Amino acid sequence: MRDDLVVLKDVCKRFGSQQVLKGISLVARRGETTVVIGGSGAGKTTLLRHIVALEKPTSGAVFIDGEDIVPMGERELNRIRKKFGMVYQYAALLDSITVLENVAFPLVEHTKLSRKEIDTRVHEKLRILGLDANVAKKFPSELSGGMRKRVGLARALMLEPPILVYDEPTSGLDPLTSRMVDDLIEEMRQRFGVTSVVISHDIASCFRIAHQAILLIRGEIVAQGTPDDLAHGAGEVASEFIRQSGVDVARLGRVAS
Ligand SMILES: Nc1ncnc2c1ncn2[C@@H]1O[C@H](COP(=O)(O)OP(=O)(O)O)[C@@H](O)[C@H]1O
Ligand SMILES: [Mg+2]
């Protein structure tokens, strides 16, 4: 299917004697936001690393935009990796260099653009993300949590990837800033048509942004569907997981349409 941008089929991953992923099958559709929720140690980051071609499964298949990436060598994998923009927990900015240099980094690494052209593009991205021109000269430590997220997003968007992946983007943020990040994820989808895969343990965030929610427990998918399916129709384990979070899902707004 053309709209099945990310497809995993029965993916297993073992580190030594530890079975971390136990037969994961999922589809992330083009233009949609897929959110993988689950507790700490469930294998969420490991799953994400398989999607972005940083890890190979012990068995099973991974298709990105129709291409089977498991048999690929490093050269081809690097081509696949460029389809992804990654937004990490705490934005993962380098504190010793300015915002300008942080955001310019992917262009310096992966393109032969002139310094002038790179600076122009960085300023353009910062502006699109609602950051003032003078932010470029600042160091990450001088910014608020929400601004750092925007800078992290600007950097992830520099190579205009069709897929954005986020590993716990709201982790460590206050509720207000977390909701801002949700809005930003939805905005990226609406403005640039990006497909998003979001790893989260933030149930409120999941309900606000997900078209599809997947619950991962101890390396296994125990439920998948819309967030409302997980709360009500996908079995006792899922509804209990959501109840345990203490989030009153009936009262949450939805930004995904
Ligand atoms: N490179 C690795 N080598 C060995 N064990 C790993 C590696 N990566 C992850 N693990 C183990 O896999 C399990 C799941 O980790 P992770 O995917 O980071 O979980 P989560 O992101 O859901 O918290 C953990 O027990 C972790 O120690
Ligand atoms: Mg993790």
Short mmCIF file of C-alpha atoms and ligand atoms in Angstrom, two decimals:
data_model
loop_
_atom_site.label_atom_id
_atom_site.label_comp_id
_atom_site.label_asym_id
_atom_site.label_seq_id
_atom_site.Cartn_x
_atom_site.Cartn_y
_atom_site.Cartn_z
CA MET A 1 0.00 0.00 0.00
CA ARG A 2 1.35 3.39 -1.04
CA ASP A 3 0.12 5.02 2.16
CA ASP A 4 1.88 2.52 4.40
CA LEU A 5 5.05 4.53 4.95
CA VAL A 6 6.51 2.49 7.81
CA VAL A 7 5.76 -1.22 8.02
CA LEU A 8 7.16 -3.65 10.58
CA LYS A 9 6.47 -7.36 10.22
CA ASP A 10 7.06 -9.67 13.14
CA VAL A 11 10.17 -7.80 14.30
CA CYS A 12 12.14 -9.50 17.07
CA LYS A 13 15.24 -8.08 18.73
CA ARG A 14 17.50 -9.78 21.21
CA PHE A 15 20.41 -8.20 23.06
CA GLY A 16 22.44 -11.10 24.44
CA SER A 17 19.95 -13.27 26.28
CA GLN A 18 17.37 -10.48 26.63
CA GLN A 19 14.45 -10.55 24.20
CA VAL A 20 13.57 -6.84 23.93
CA LEU A 21 11.14 -6.88 20.97
CA LYS A 22 8.91 -9.95 20.65
CA GLY A 23 7.25 -10.02 17.25
CA ILE A 24 6.24 -6.42 16.53
CA SER A 25 3.95 -5.80 13.55
CA LEU A 26 2.71 -2.30 12.85
CA VAL A 27 1.94 0.21 10.09
CA ALA A 28 2.42 3.98 10.27
CA ARG A 29 0.39 5.63 7.52
CA ARG A 30 1.44 8.61 5.46
CA GLY A 31 0.32 11.95 6.87
CA GLU A 32 -0.81 10.47 10.16
CA THR A 33 0.56 10.57 13.69
CA THR A 34 1.29 7.21 15.29
CA VAL A 35 2.00 7.24 19.02
CA VAL A 36 3.65 4.32 20.80
CA ILE A 37 2.98 4.37 24.54
CA GLY A 38 4.29 2.10 27.25
CA GLY A 39 6.17 2.15 30.52
CA SER A 40 9.90 2.60 30.99
CA GLY A 41 11.94 -0.35 29.69
CA ALA A 42 9.13 -1.66 27.43
CA GLY A 43 11.37 -1.39 24.36
CA LYS A 44 10.03 1.86 22.91
CA THR A 45 13.35 3.46 22.06
CA THR A 46 14.62 0.17 20.64
CA LEU A 47 11.52 0.00 18.43
CA LEU A 48 12.13 3.55 17.23
CA ARG A 49 15.77 2.77 16.42
CA HIS A 50 14.59 -0.08 14.17
CA ILE A 51 12.26 2.30 12.33
CA VAL A 52 14.99 4.88 11.64
CA ALA A 53 17.46 2.20 10.46
CA LEU A 54 19.88 2.54 13.38
CA GLU A 55 19.26 -1.01 14.53
CA LYS A 56 18.67 -4.28 12.65
CA PRO A 57 16.18 -6.86 13.88
CA THR A 58 17.25 -10.32 14.98
CA SER A 59 14.38 -11.51 12.76
CA GLY A 60 11.47 -9.94 10.92
CA ALA A 61 11.14 -7.24 8.26
CA VAL A 62 11.14 -3.43 8.16
CA PHE A 63 9.79 -1.59 5.11
CA ILE A 64 10.27 2.16 4.71
CA ASP A 65 8.25 3.69 1.88
CA GLY A 66 7.98 0.25 0.29
CA GLU A 67 11.67 -0.66 0.55
CA ASP A 68 12.83 -3.64 2.60
CA ILE A 69 15.69 -2.12 4.59
CA VAL A 70 16.89 -5.15 6.55
CA PRO A 71 19.19 -6.52 3.82
CA MET A 72 20.63 -3.06 3.05
CA GLY A 73 24.30 -2.09 3.51
CA GLU A 74 25.52 1.11 5.18
CA ARG A 75 25.41 3.24 2.03
CA GLU A 76 21.77 2.46 1.34
CA LEU A 77 20.87 2.70 5.01
CA ASN A 78 22.27 6.24 5.06
CA ARG A 79 19.94 7.12 2.21
CA ILE A 80 17.02 5.71 4.24
CA ARG A 81 18.12 7.55 7.40
CA LYS A 82 17.81 10.87 5.57
CA LYS A 83 14.06 10.31 5.29
CA PHE A 84 13.82 10.81 9.05
CA GLY A 85 14.09 13.86 11.24
CA MET A 86 14.65 13.01 14.87
CA VAL A 87 13.54 15.01 17.85
CA TYR A 88 14.99 13.76 21.11
CA GLN A 89 14.08 14.01 24.73
CA TYR A 90 15.43 17.34 26.13
CA ALA A 91 15.99 18.43 22.50
CA ALA A 92 19.62 17.14 22.65
CA LEU A 93 21.15 20.42 21.56
CA LEU A 94 24.88 20.98 21.85
CA ASP A 95 25.35 23.53 24.62
CA SER A 96 28.77 24.75 23.56
CA ILE A 97 27.62 26.14 20.20
CA THR A 98 24.97 28.69 19.25
CA VAL A 99 21.43 27.96 18.12
CA LEU A 100 22.47 28.95 14.59
CA GLU A 101 25.27 26.36 14.57
CA ASN A 102 23.04 23.69 16.12
CA VAL A 103 20.32 24.11 13.51
CA ALA A 104 22.83 24.46 10.65
CA PHE A 105 24.49 21.18 11.58
CA PRO A 106 22.52 18.79 9.29
CA LEU A 107 23.10 21.08 6.29
CA VAL A 108 26.82 21.38 7.01
CA GLU A 109 27.05 17.58 7.36
CA HIS A 110 24.87 16.47 4.47
CA THR A 111 24.88 19.20 1.81
CA LYS A 112 27.38 21.28 -0.16
CA LEU A 113 25.45 24.52 0.30
CA SER A 114 27.41 27.75 0.84
CA ARG A 115 27.63 29.20 4.34
CA LYS A 116 25.44 32.11 3.24
CA GLU A 117 22.72 29.81 1.88
CA ILE A 118 22.85 27.70 5.04
CA ASP A 119 22.43 30.77 7.27
CA THR A 120 19.48 31.92 5.17
CA ARG A 121 17.77 28.54 5.52
CA VAL A 122 18.38 28.38 9.26
CA HIS A 123 16.83 31.82 9.76
CA GLU A 124 13.88 30.83 7.62
CA LYS A 125 13.24 27.66 9.68
CA LEU A 126 13.56 29.54 12.97
CA ARG A 127 11.05 32.09 11.73
CA ILE A 128 8.60 29.36 10.62
CA LEU A 129 8.81 27.85 14.10
CA GLY A 130 8.00 31.19 15.67
CA LEU A 131 11.48 31.96 16.98
CA ASP A 132 12.83 35.51 16.92
CA ALA A 133 15.86 36.28 14.71
CA ASN A 134 18.01 37.10 17.75
CA VAL A 135 17.55 33.54 19.08
CA ALA A 136 20.09 32.35 16.48
CA LYS A 137 22.97 34.02 18.34
CA LYS A 138 22.03 32.57 21.70
CA PHE A 139 23.30 29.42 23.36
CA PRO A 140 20.80 26.63 24.16
CA SER A 141 21.28 27.16 27.92
CA GLU A 142 19.83 30.67 27.54
CA LEU A 143 16.50 29.35 26.21
CA SER A 144 13.31 28.12 27.91
CA GLY A 145 12.27 24.46 27.60
CA GLY A 146 9.64 25.28 24.98
CA MET A 147 12.10 27.29 22.90
CA ARG A 148 14.67 24.50 23.04
CA LYS A 149 12.02 22.12 21.67
CA ARG A 150 11.37 24.47 18.79
CA VAL A 151 15.09 24.71 18.07
CA GLY A 152 15.33 20.90 18.17
CA LEU A 153 12.43 20.72 15.72
CA ALA A 154 14.01 23.32 13.44
CA ARG A 155 17.14 21.19 13.31
CA ALA A 156 15.14 17.99 12.65
CA LEU A 157 13.34 19.75 9.79
CA MET A 158 16.43 21.18 8.07
CA LEU A 159 16.70 18.38 5.50
CA GLU A 160 12.91 18.46 5.02
CA PRO A 161 12.36 14.81 5.92
CA PRO A 162 9.00 13.18 5.13
CA ILE A 163 8.95 11.42 8.51
CA LEU A 164 9.53 12.96 11.93
CA VAL A 165 10.21 10.73 14.89
CA TYR A 166 10.06 11.92 18.47
CA ASP A 167 11.39 10.04 21.47
CA GLU A 168 9.47 11.25 24.54
CA PRO A 169 9.21 14.84 23.33
CA THR A 170 7.23 16.03 26.36
CA SER A 171 9.32 14.26 28.96
CA GLY A 172 10.58 16.65 31.64
CA LEU A 173 8.35 19.49 30.49
CA ASP A 174 5.60 21.18 32.50
CA PRO A 175 2.00 20.50 31.35
CA LEU A 176 1.67 23.82 29.55
CA THR A 177 4.87 23.39 27.54
CA SER A 178 3.89 19.77 26.86
CA ARG A 179 0.62 20.90 25.28
CA MET A 180 2.62 23.39 23.20
CA VAL A 181 4.77 20.54 21.91
CA ASP A 182 1.60 18.61 21.01
CA ASP A 183 0.39 21.59 19.02
CA LEU A 184 3.77 21.84 17.33
CA ILE A 185 3.70 18.16 16.29
CA GLU A 186 0.24 18.63 14.81
CA GLU A 187 1.36 21.86 13.12
CA MET A 188 4.27 20.04 11.43
CA ARG A 189 1.78 17.56 10.04
CA GLN A 190 -0.63 20.17 8.75
CA ARG A 191 1.96 22.58 7.32
CA PHE A 192 4.51 20.19 5.89
CA GLY A 193 2.42 17.04 5.51
CA VAL A 194 4.92 15.07 7.59
CA THR A 195 4.22 11.62 8.95
CA SER A 196 5.01 11.38 12.65
CA VAL A 197 5.98 8.52 14.91
CA VAL A 198 5.97 9.58 18.53
CA ILE A 199 7.25 7.56 21.49
CA SER A 200 5.62 8.70 24.69
CA HIS A 201 4.57 7.84 28.17
CA ASP A 202 2.35 10.92 28.21
CA ILE A 203 -1.22 9.64 27.89
CA ALA A 204 -2.67 13.15 27.59
CA SER A 205 -0.34 13.89 24.68
CA CYS A 206 -1.26 10.58 23.02
CA PHE A 207 -4.96 11.39 23.18
CA ARG A 208 -4.43 14.85 21.75
CA ILE A 209 -2.25 14.02 18.75
CA ALA A 210 -2.60 10.34 17.79
CA HIS A 211 -4.53 8.98 14.84
CA GLN A 212 -3.22 5.59 15.88
CA ALA A 213 -2.07 4.58 19.35
CA ILE A 214 -0.02 1.48 20.08
CA LEU A 215 0.52 0.12 23.57
CA LEU A 216 3.83 -1.68 24.07
CA ILE A 217 4.35 -3.79 27.18
CA ARG A 218 7.54 -5.84 27.71
CA GLY A 219 8.36 -5.87 24.01
CA GLU A 220 4.91 -6.83 22.82
CA ILE A 221 2.06 -4.86 21.30
CA VAL A 222 -0.89 -5.53 23.57
CA ALA A 223 -3.34 -3.11 21.95
CA GLN A 224 -3.62 -0.80 18.97
CA GLY A 225 -6.27 1.48 17.51
CA THR A 226 -7.46 5.03 18.04
CA PRO A 227 -6.79 6.45 21.51
CA ASP A 228 -10.48 5.98 22.27
CA ASP A 229 -10.22 2.31 21.23
CA LEU A 230 -7.42 1.90 23.77
CA ALA A 231 -9.44 3.55 26.51
CA HIS A 232 -12.60 1.56 25.85
CA GLY A 233 -12.59 -1.13 23.17
CA ALA A 234 -9.16 -2.76 23.00
CA GLY A 235 -9.23 -4.97 26.04
CA GLU A 236 -8.75 -4.77 29.78
CA VAL A 237 -4.94 -4.41 29.74
CA ALA A 238 -5.15 -1.23 27.64
CA SER A 239 -8.00 0.38 29.52
CA GLU A 240 -6.30 -0.43 32.81
CA PHE A 241 -3.00 1.08 31.60
CA ILE A 242 -4.82 4.29 30.73
CA ARG A 243 -6.81 4.31 33.98
CA GLN A 244 -3.56 3.88 35.94
CA SER A 245 -2.15 7.02 34.34
CA GLY A 246 -4.78 9.04 36.19
CA VAL A 247 -5.50 11.13 33.11
CA ASP A 248 -9.20 11.89 32.61
CA VAL A 249 -9.26 11.11 28.89
CA ALA A 250 -12.92 12.03 28.49
CA ARG A 251 -12.01 15.65 29.17
CA LEU A 252 -9.03 15.94 26.83
CA GLY A 253 -9.10 18.02 23.68
CA ARG A 254 -8.01 16.48 20.38
CA VAL A 255 -5.82 18.29 17.89
CA ALA A 256 -5.54 15.43 15.39
CA SER A 257 -8.40 15.29 12.92
N1 LIG B 1 22.09 -1.66 22.81
C1 LIG B 1 21.54 -2.37 23.81
N2 LIG B 1 22.24 -3.39 24.36
C2 LIG B 1 21.70 -4.13 25.38
N3 LIG B 1 20.47 -3.91 25.90
C3 LIG B 1 19.75 -2.91 25.41
C4 LIG B 1 20.24 -2.08 24.33
N4 LIG B 1 19.29 -1.17 24.03
C5 LIG B 1 18.27 -1.41 24.89
N5 LIG B 1 18.54 -2.45 25.70
C6 LIG B 1 17.62 -3.00 26.73
O1 LIG B 1 16.34 -3.13 26.17
C7 LIG B 1 15.33 -2.84 27.13
C8 LIG B 1 14.36 -1.81 26.56
O2 LIG B 1 15.04 -0.58 26.42
P1 LIG B 1 14.41 0.68 25.69
O3 LIG B 1 14.07 0.34 24.30
O4 LIG B 1 15.35 1.82 25.90
O5 LIG B 1 13.07 0.91 26.55
P2 LIG B 1 12.15 2.19 26.70
O6 LIG B 1 12.56 3.20 25.67
O7 LIG B 1 10.75 1.70 26.50
O8 LIG B 1 12.34 2.70 28.09
C9 LIG B 1 16.06 -2.37 28.38
O9 LIG B 1 16.09 -3.43 29.30
C10 LIG B 1 17.44 -2.04 27.89
O10 LIG B 1 18.39 -2.24 28.88
MG MG B 2 13.19 5.19 25.79
#
